[in-house]
Short mmCIF file of C-alpha atoms and ligand atoms in Angstrom, two decimals:
data_model
loop_
_atom_site.label_atom_id
_atom_site.label_comp_id
_atom_site.label_asym_id
_atom_site.label_seq_id
_atom_site.Cartn_x
_atom_site.Cartn_y
_atom_site.Cartn_z
CA UNK A 1 -9.68 8.07 29.91
CA UNK A 2 -8.36 4.63 28.98
CA UNK A 3 -4.70 3.76 29.57
CA UNK A 4 -2.78 3.55 26.25
CA UNK A 5 -1.62 0.05 25.30
CA UNK A 6 2.16 -0.41 25.15
CA UNK A 7 3.68 -1.02 21.71
CA UNK A 8 4.43 -4.52 20.56
CA UNK A 9 7.90 -5.43 21.94
CA UNK A 10 10.62 -4.55 19.42
CA UNK A 11 8.35 -2.17 17.50
CA UNK A 12 10.39 0.20 15.34
CA UNK A 13 9.31 3.83 15.20
CA UNK A 14 9.20 5.48 11.76
CA UNK A 15 12.37 7.23 10.59
CA UNK A 16 12.94 10.69 12.04
CA UNK A 17 14.39 13.40 9.80
CA UNK A 18 14.43 11.50 6.49
CA UNK A 19 17.06 12.57 3.99
CA UNK A 20 16.26 14.77 1.02
CA UNK A 21 15.96 12.51 -2.01
CA UNK A 22 18.36 13.02 -4.89
CA UNK A 23 15.49 12.15 -7.22
CA UNK A 24 12.95 14.93 -7.63
CA UNK A 25 9.45 13.45 -7.68
CA UNK A 26 7.42 14.90 -10.57
CA UNK A 27 4.74 17.48 -9.90
CA UNK A 28 1.51 15.78 -8.80
CA UNK A 29 3.15 12.64 -7.36
CA UNK A 30 0.72 10.36 -5.51
CA UNK A 31 1.71 8.20 -2.56
CA UNK A 32 -0.75 5.39 -3.33
CA UNK A 33 -0.01 3.35 -0.20
CA UNK A 34 0.42 4.83 3.26
CA UNK A 35 -1.23 4.47 6.65
CA UNK A 36 -2.03 6.37 9.81
CA UNK A 37 -1.81 4.81 13.28
CA UNK A 38 -4.07 6.56 15.78
CA UNK A 39 -2.99 8.68 17.52
CA UNK A 40 -4.10 6.07 20.01
CA UNK A 41 -5.50 8.61 22.49
CA UNK A 42 -7.85 9.94 19.80
CA UNK A 43 -8.45 6.81 17.71
CA UNK A 44 -7.98 3.71 19.88
CA UNK A 45 -6.66 0.55 18.24
CA UNK A 46 -9.02 -2.37 17.60
CA UNK A 47 -9.28 -5.10 20.26
CA UNK A 48 -8.73 -7.82 17.61
CA UNK A 49 -5.44 -6.27 16.33
CA UNK A 50 -2.31 -8.40 15.96
CA UNK A 51 0.10 -5.61 16.86
CA UNK A 52 0.17 -2.33 18.75
CA UNK A 53 2.23 0.28 16.87
CA UNK A 54 3.61 3.69 17.73
CA UNK A 55 1.42 6.64 16.83
CA UNK A 56 1.72 7.93 13.26
CA UNK A 57 -0.71 10.78 12.77
CA UNK A 58 -2.16 12.47 9.69
CA UNK A 59 -0.11 15.58 10.51
CA UNK A 60 3.12 13.56 10.60
CA UNK A 61 2.16 11.88 7.32
CA UNK A 62 1.49 15.27 5.72
CA UNK A 63 4.89 16.53 6.93
CA UNK A 64 6.62 13.58 5.26
CA UNK A 65 4.74 14.22 2.03
CA UNK A 66 5.75 17.90 2.09
CA UNK A 67 9.36 16.89 2.65
CA UNK A 68 9.38 14.39 -0.24
CA UNK A 69 7.34 16.53 -2.64
CA UNK A 70 4.28 14.25 -2.68
CA UNK A 71 1.00 15.99 -3.67
CA UNK A 72 -1.68 13.41 -2.98
CA UNK A 73 -2.12 10.26 -0.95
CA UNK A 74 -4.11 7.07 -0.66
CA UNK A 75 -4.48 6.14 3.01
CA UNK A 76 -4.93 2.40 3.45
CA UNK A 77 -6.73 1.23 6.57
CA UNK A 78 -4.14 -0.41 8.83
CA UNK A 79 -5.08 -3.72 10.43
CA UNK A 80 -4.38 -2.36 13.93
CA UNK A 81 -7.62 -0.35 13.50
CA UNK A 82 -9.64 -3.39 12.40
CA UNK A 83 -12.86 -2.33 10.63
CA UNK A 84 -13.10 0.96 12.51
CA UNK A 85 -12.19 3.32 9.69
CA UNK A 86 -12.42 6.58 11.66
CA UNK A 87 -8.66 7.36 11.89
CA UNK A 88 -8.28 6.74 8.15
CA UNK A 89 -11.37 8.73 7.15
CA UNK A 90 -10.34 11.56 9.48
CA UNK A 91 -7.02 11.77 7.60
CA UNK A 92 -8.73 11.62 4.21
CA UNK A 93 -11.34 14.24 5.12
CA UNK A 94 -8.67 16.59 6.45
CA UNK A 95 -6.85 16.53 3.10
CA UNK A 96 -9.43 18.67 1.34
CA UNK A 97 -9.78 16.19 -1.51
CA UNK A 98 -6.06 15.44 -1.88
CA UNK A 99 -6.36 12.02 -0.27
CA UNK A 100 -8.43 8.94 -0.92
CA UNK A 101 -9.01 6.01 1.40
CA UNK A 102 -9.07 2.23 1.31
CA UNK A 103 -11.32 0.77 4.00
CA UNK A 104 -11.72 -2.51 5.83
CA UNK A 105 -15.38 -3.45 6.09
CA UNK A 106 -17.41 -6.38 7.36
CA UNK A 107 -19.97 -8.19 5.18
CA UNK A 108 -22.89 -6.78 7.17
CA UNK A 109 -22.07 -3.17 6.28
CA UNK A 110 -25.14 -1.22 5.11
CA UNK A 111 -25.46 0.73 1.87
CA UNK A 112 -25.82 3.92 3.93
CA UNK A 113 -22.51 3.23 5.72
CA UNK A 114 -20.82 2.55 2.39
CA UNK A 115 -22.18 5.80 0.95
CA UNK A 116 -20.82 7.66 3.98
CA UNK A 117 -17.37 6.14 3.42
CA UNK A 118 -17.59 7.08 -0.26
CA UNK A 119 -18.48 10.67 0.66
CA UNK A 120 -15.43 10.75 2.96
CA UNK A 121 -13.20 9.82 0.00
CA UNK A 122 -12.97 6.03 0.24
CA UNK A 123 -12.54 4.34 -3.13
CA UNK A 124 -11.87 0.72 -2.25
CA UNK A 125 -11.68 -2.06 0.30
CA UNK A 126 -8.71 -4.17 1.27
CA UNK A 127 -8.84 -7.96 1.43
CA UNK A 128 -5.92 -9.13 3.55
CA UNK A 129 -4.73 -12.74 3.47
CA UNK A 130 -1.68 -12.44 5.74
CA UNK A 131 -2.34 -14.64 8.73
CA UNK A 132 0.11 -12.67 10.90
CA UNK A 133 -2.10 -9.57 10.35
CA UNK A 134 -5.69 -10.79 10.35
CA UNK A 135 -7.88 -13.80 11.09
CA UNK A 136 -8.91 -15.44 7.83
CA UNK A 137 -12.23 -14.21 6.41
CA UNK A 138 -14.45 -16.77 4.72
CA UNK A 139 -14.43 -16.24 0.95
CA UNK A 140 -18.22 -15.97 0.96
CA UNK A 141 -17.95 -12.95 3.29
CA UNK A 142 -15.44 -11.35 0.93
CA UNK A 143 -17.68 -12.07 -2.04
CA UNK A 144 -20.58 -10.38 -0.22
CA UNK A 145 -18.43 -7.29 0.37
CA UNK A 146 -17.25 -7.28 -3.25
CA UNK A 147 -20.84 -7.33 -4.52
CA UNK A 148 -21.77 -4.46 -2.21
CA UNK A 149 -18.88 -2.20 -3.19
CA UNK A 150 -18.86 -2.84 -6.94
CA UNK A 151 -21.81 -0.51 -7.72
CA UNK A 152 -19.91 2.37 -6.09
CA UNK A 153 -17.13 1.98 -8.67
CA UNK A 154 -14.69 1.00 -5.92
CA UNK A 155 -11.86 -1.48 -6.32
CA UNK A 156 -10.42 -4.26 -4.16
CA UNK A 157 -6.90 -4.07 -2.79
CA UNK A 158 -5.42 -7.54 -2.34
CA UNK A 159 -2.67 -8.27 0.16
CA UNK A 160 -1.29 -11.80 -0.01
CA UNK A 161 1.97 -13.76 0.08
CA UNK A 162 3.21 -14.95 -3.33
CA UNK A 163 3.13 -18.58 -2.12
CA UNK A 164 -0.66 -18.26 -1.67
CA UNK A 165 -1.42 -16.96 -5.17
CA UNK A 166 -2.02 -20.38 -6.77
CA UNK A 167 -4.75 -21.13 -4.22
CA UNK A 168 -6.32 -17.65 -4.37
CA UNK A 169 -6.02 -16.78 -8.07
CA UNK A 170 -9.34 -18.35 -9.13
CA UNK A 171 -11.19 -16.52 -6.37
CA UNK A 172 -9.52 -13.21 -7.24
CA UNK A 173 -10.40 -13.63 -10.91
CA UNK A 174 -14.08 -14.13 -10.02
CA UNK A 175 -14.43 -10.87 -8.06
CA UNK A 176 -16.73 -8.26 -9.65
CA UNK A 177 -14.50 -5.19 -9.17
CA UNK A 178 -11.09 -3.95 -10.36
CA UNK A 179 -8.14 -5.45 -8.46
CA UNK A 180 -5.07 -3.71 -7.05
CA UNK A 181 -2.24 -5.83 -5.62
CA UNK A 182 -0.05 -4.66 -2.75
CA UNK A 183 3.73 -4.81 -2.90
CA UNK A 184 4.06 -6.63 -6.25
CA UNK A 185 2.35 -9.67 -4.74
CA UNK A 186 5.20 -10.01 -2.23
CA UNK A 187 7.66 -11.96 -4.39
CA UNK A 188 10.37 -14.01 -2.75
CA UNK A 189 13.33 -12.01 -4.07
CA UNK A 190 15.63 -15.00 -3.51
CA UNK A 191 13.96 -16.36 -6.64
CA UNK A 192 14.76 -14.80 -10.01
CA UNK A 193 12.52 -12.02 -11.33
CA UNK A 194 12.29 -13.94 -14.60
CA UNK A 195 11.54 -17.25 -12.84
CA UNK A 196 8.29 -19.24 -12.69
CA UNK A 197 6.90 -17.64 -9.50
CA UNK A 198 7.01 -14.06 -10.76
CA UNK A 199 6.00 -15.23 -14.28
CA UNK A 200 2.86 -16.66 -12.74
CA UNK A 201 2.11 -13.43 -10.89
CA UNK A 202 2.51 -11.37 -14.05
CA UNK A 203 0.30 -13.76 -16.01
CA UNK A 204 -2.38 -13.17 -13.37
CA UNK A 205 -1.87 -9.41 -13.68
CA UNK A 206 -2.21 -9.53 -17.46
CA UNK A 207 -5.20 -11.88 -17.45
CA UNK A 208 -7.29 -9.70 -15.13
CA UNK A 209 -6.00 -6.21 -15.91
CA UNK A 210 -4.76 -5.90 -12.34
CA UNK A 211 -3.10 -2.76 -10.94
CA UNK A 212 0.20 -3.41 -9.16
CA UNK A 213 1.80 -1.37 -6.39
CA UNK A 214 5.54 -1.24 -6.93
CA UNK A 215 6.08 -0.69 -3.23
CA UNK A 216 7.95 -1.95 -0.21
CA UNK A 217 11.49 -2.67 -1.41
CA UNK A 218 12.42 -2.31 2.26
CA UNK A 219 9.99 -5.10 3.20
CA UNK A 220 10.84 -7.45 0.33
CA UNK A 221 14.60 -7.01 0.28
CA UNK A 222 16.97 -9.61 1.64
CA UNK A 223 20.12 -7.60 0.91
CA UNK A 224 18.55 -4.68 2.80
CA UNK A 225 19.49 -1.03 3.20
CA UNK A 226 22.91 0.37 2.33
CA UNK A 227 25.67 -0.74 4.65
CA UNK A 228 27.60 2.48 4.36
CA UNK A 229 26.19 5.77 5.52
CA UNK A 230 25.59 7.97 2.51
CA UNK A 231 25.27 5.10 0.01
CA UNK A 232 21.96 5.64 -1.76
CA UNK A 233 21.72 2.32 -3.61
CA UNK A 234 19.47 0.46 -1.20
CA UNK A 235 17.38 -2.69 -1.77
CA UNK A 236 19.19 -3.73 -4.95
CA UNK A 237 17.71 -7.25 -4.99
CA UNK A 238 14.19 -5.83 -5.46
CA UNK A 239 15.16 -3.75 -8.52
CA UNK A 240 14.66 -6.47 -11.20
CA UNK A 241 11.15 -7.20 -9.90
CA UNK A 242 10.07 -3.55 -9.98
CA UNK A 243 11.66 -3.04 -13.39
CA UNK A 244 9.93 -6.04 -14.90
CA UNK A 245 6.42 -5.04 -13.72
CA UNK A 246 6.90 -1.46 -14.90
CA UNK A 247 8.23 -2.52 -18.30
CA UNK A 248 5.41 -5.02 -18.91
CA UNK A 249 2.54 -2.99 -17.40
CA UNK A 250 3.53 0.68 -17.53
CA UNK A 251 -0.11 1.83 -17.39
CA UNK A 252 -1.13 -0.34 -14.42
CA UNK A 253 1.58 0.40 -11.85
CA UNK A 254 1.36 2.59 -8.72
CA UNK A 255 3.96 3.76 -6.22
CA UNK A 256 3.72 4.37 -2.48
CA UNK A 257 5.84 4.83 0.61
CA UNK A 258 4.08 2.39 2.98
CA UNK A 259 4.83 4.91 5.73
CA UNK A 260 4.93 4.32 8.73
CA UNK A 261 6.17 0.86 7.68
CA UNK A 262 4.34 -1.49 10.07
CA UNK A 263 6.00 -4.60 11.45
CA UNK A 264 9.50 -4.11 10.12
CA UNK A 265 11.96 -5.66 12.53
CA UNK A 266 15.41 -5.48 10.90
CA UNK A 267 15.56 -1.77 10.13
CA UNK A 268 13.38 1.27 9.53
CA UNK A 269 13.88 2.81 6.09
CA UNK A 270 14.89 6.38 5.47
CA UNK A 271 11.92 7.54 3.38
CA UNK A 272 14.26 9.74 1.32
CA UNK A 273 16.00 6.56 0.13
CA UNK A 274 12.65 5.08 -0.83
CA UNK A 275 12.03 8.02 -3.18
CA UNK A 276 15.50 7.44 -4.64
CA UNK A 277 14.52 3.85 -5.36
CA UNK A 278 11.97 5.07 -7.95
CA UNK A 279 14.32 5.95 -10.84
CA UNK A 280 16.10 2.61 -10.43
CA UNK A 281 12.90 0.77 -11.37
CA UNK A 282 11.12 3.39 -13.49
CA UNK A 283 14.09 4.28 -15.61
CA UNK A 284 12.57 6.69 -18.15
CA UNK A 285 10.78 9.93 -17.39
CA UNK A 286 7.74 8.56 -19.21
CA UNK A 287 7.63 5.52 -16.89
CA UNK A 288 8.09 7.79 -13.87
CA UNK A 289 5.26 10.08 -14.93
CA UNK A 290 2.89 7.12 -15.36
CA UNK A 291 3.90 5.38 -12.13
CA UNK A 292 3.84 8.43 -9.90
CA UNK A 293 1.18 10.69 -11.42
CA UNK A 294 -0.89 9.55 -14.41
CA UNK A 295 -1.85 6.04 -13.26
CA UNK A 296 -2.89 6.91 -9.69
CA UNK A 297 -4.73 10.00 -10.94
CA UNK A 298 -6.71 7.83 -13.36
CA UNK A 299 -7.59 5.33 -10.62
CA UNK A 300 -8.29 7.71 -7.72
CA UNK A 301 -9.09 11.13 -9.24
CA UNK A 302 -10.46 10.30 -12.70
CA UNK A 303 -11.03 13.39 -14.81
CA UNK A 304 -9.19 15.71 -12.38
CA UNK A 305 -6.15 17.76 -13.28
CA UNK A 306 -2.96 17.34 -11.25
C1 0GY B 401 1.68 -2.77 4.80
C2 0GY B 401 2.14 -4.07 5.33
C3 0GY B 401 1.89 -4.61 6.54
C4 0GY B 401 0.89 -4.23 7.46
C5 0GY B 401 -0.31 -3.69 7.17
O1 0GY B 401 -2.44 -2.97 7.68
C6 0GY B 401 -1.40 -3.47 8.12
O2 0GY B 401 -1.25 -3.79 9.28
O3 0GY B 401 -0.63 -3.33 5.94
C7 0GY B 401 2.71 -5.77 6.92
O4 0GY B 401 2.89 -6.00 8.13
O5 0GY B 401 3.23 -6.47 6.02
O6 0GY B 401 1.19 -2.71 3.67
O7 0GY B 401 1.81 -1.79 5.50
#
């Protein structure tokens, strides 16, 4: 048996014993962005990975979802597993149809391999442009993948830094599949939510009918978690960004936990607080129902009842 690799120095483990949220997630809530890591002994990490995390298994993910009152999940392939999707598909298969997957694939993938991923519950691929996470893929390779997945009815999940949008926007707009953007396009929350950078992102969203994940306040926030134990108003500086996307595109927004929160260095969020962030950005019960249930059901389980 191979010796397990040690975690990246300073790696923060996911939060143990998260609090019970004050906000009650509506029946049928979907966590549209979460990951599994390994367990390493069963699903080794990819040699080309940029980090080595702690284990975060499908069983531990399911326990969090039970605790929060989440019914369904979309498991996004984590970069530490490269293009080996077996840990992710194992989690999706084990859900009995209550999870979907987002894969990482290489341009040479065969139609038979894609069909197998589809049968496992995969509904999209992720194109990642964060240089700290992946080596850059040539756009022609990404275009090849996009052409291969489009006939399956899959979509493309885009992960990029807001500063890179101007360079990438034309390419994104030319892709032949629906687009889903991670973490609100990673706005710099030092800039105003009604300023030119976020305006530009929302123009892109409107022009291409993009879906937006209103996720990762803990990753985007500069003000951070609450200073005082018991204070539930965390990540206040991210609120205007989430509110604006939800108000302008109530039918195209998705929510997720991002558990187990890879690569956070300052703090590890209490996932109970992340659920309590929801009503601060989706302020009406109609917005909450769309964000948490109706929109992800339409994208990932079309035609199915909650
Ligand atoms: C996220 C964000 C990050 C990492 C990954 O697949 C990944 O490694 O997605 C990040 O480091 O910003 O969505 O979990």
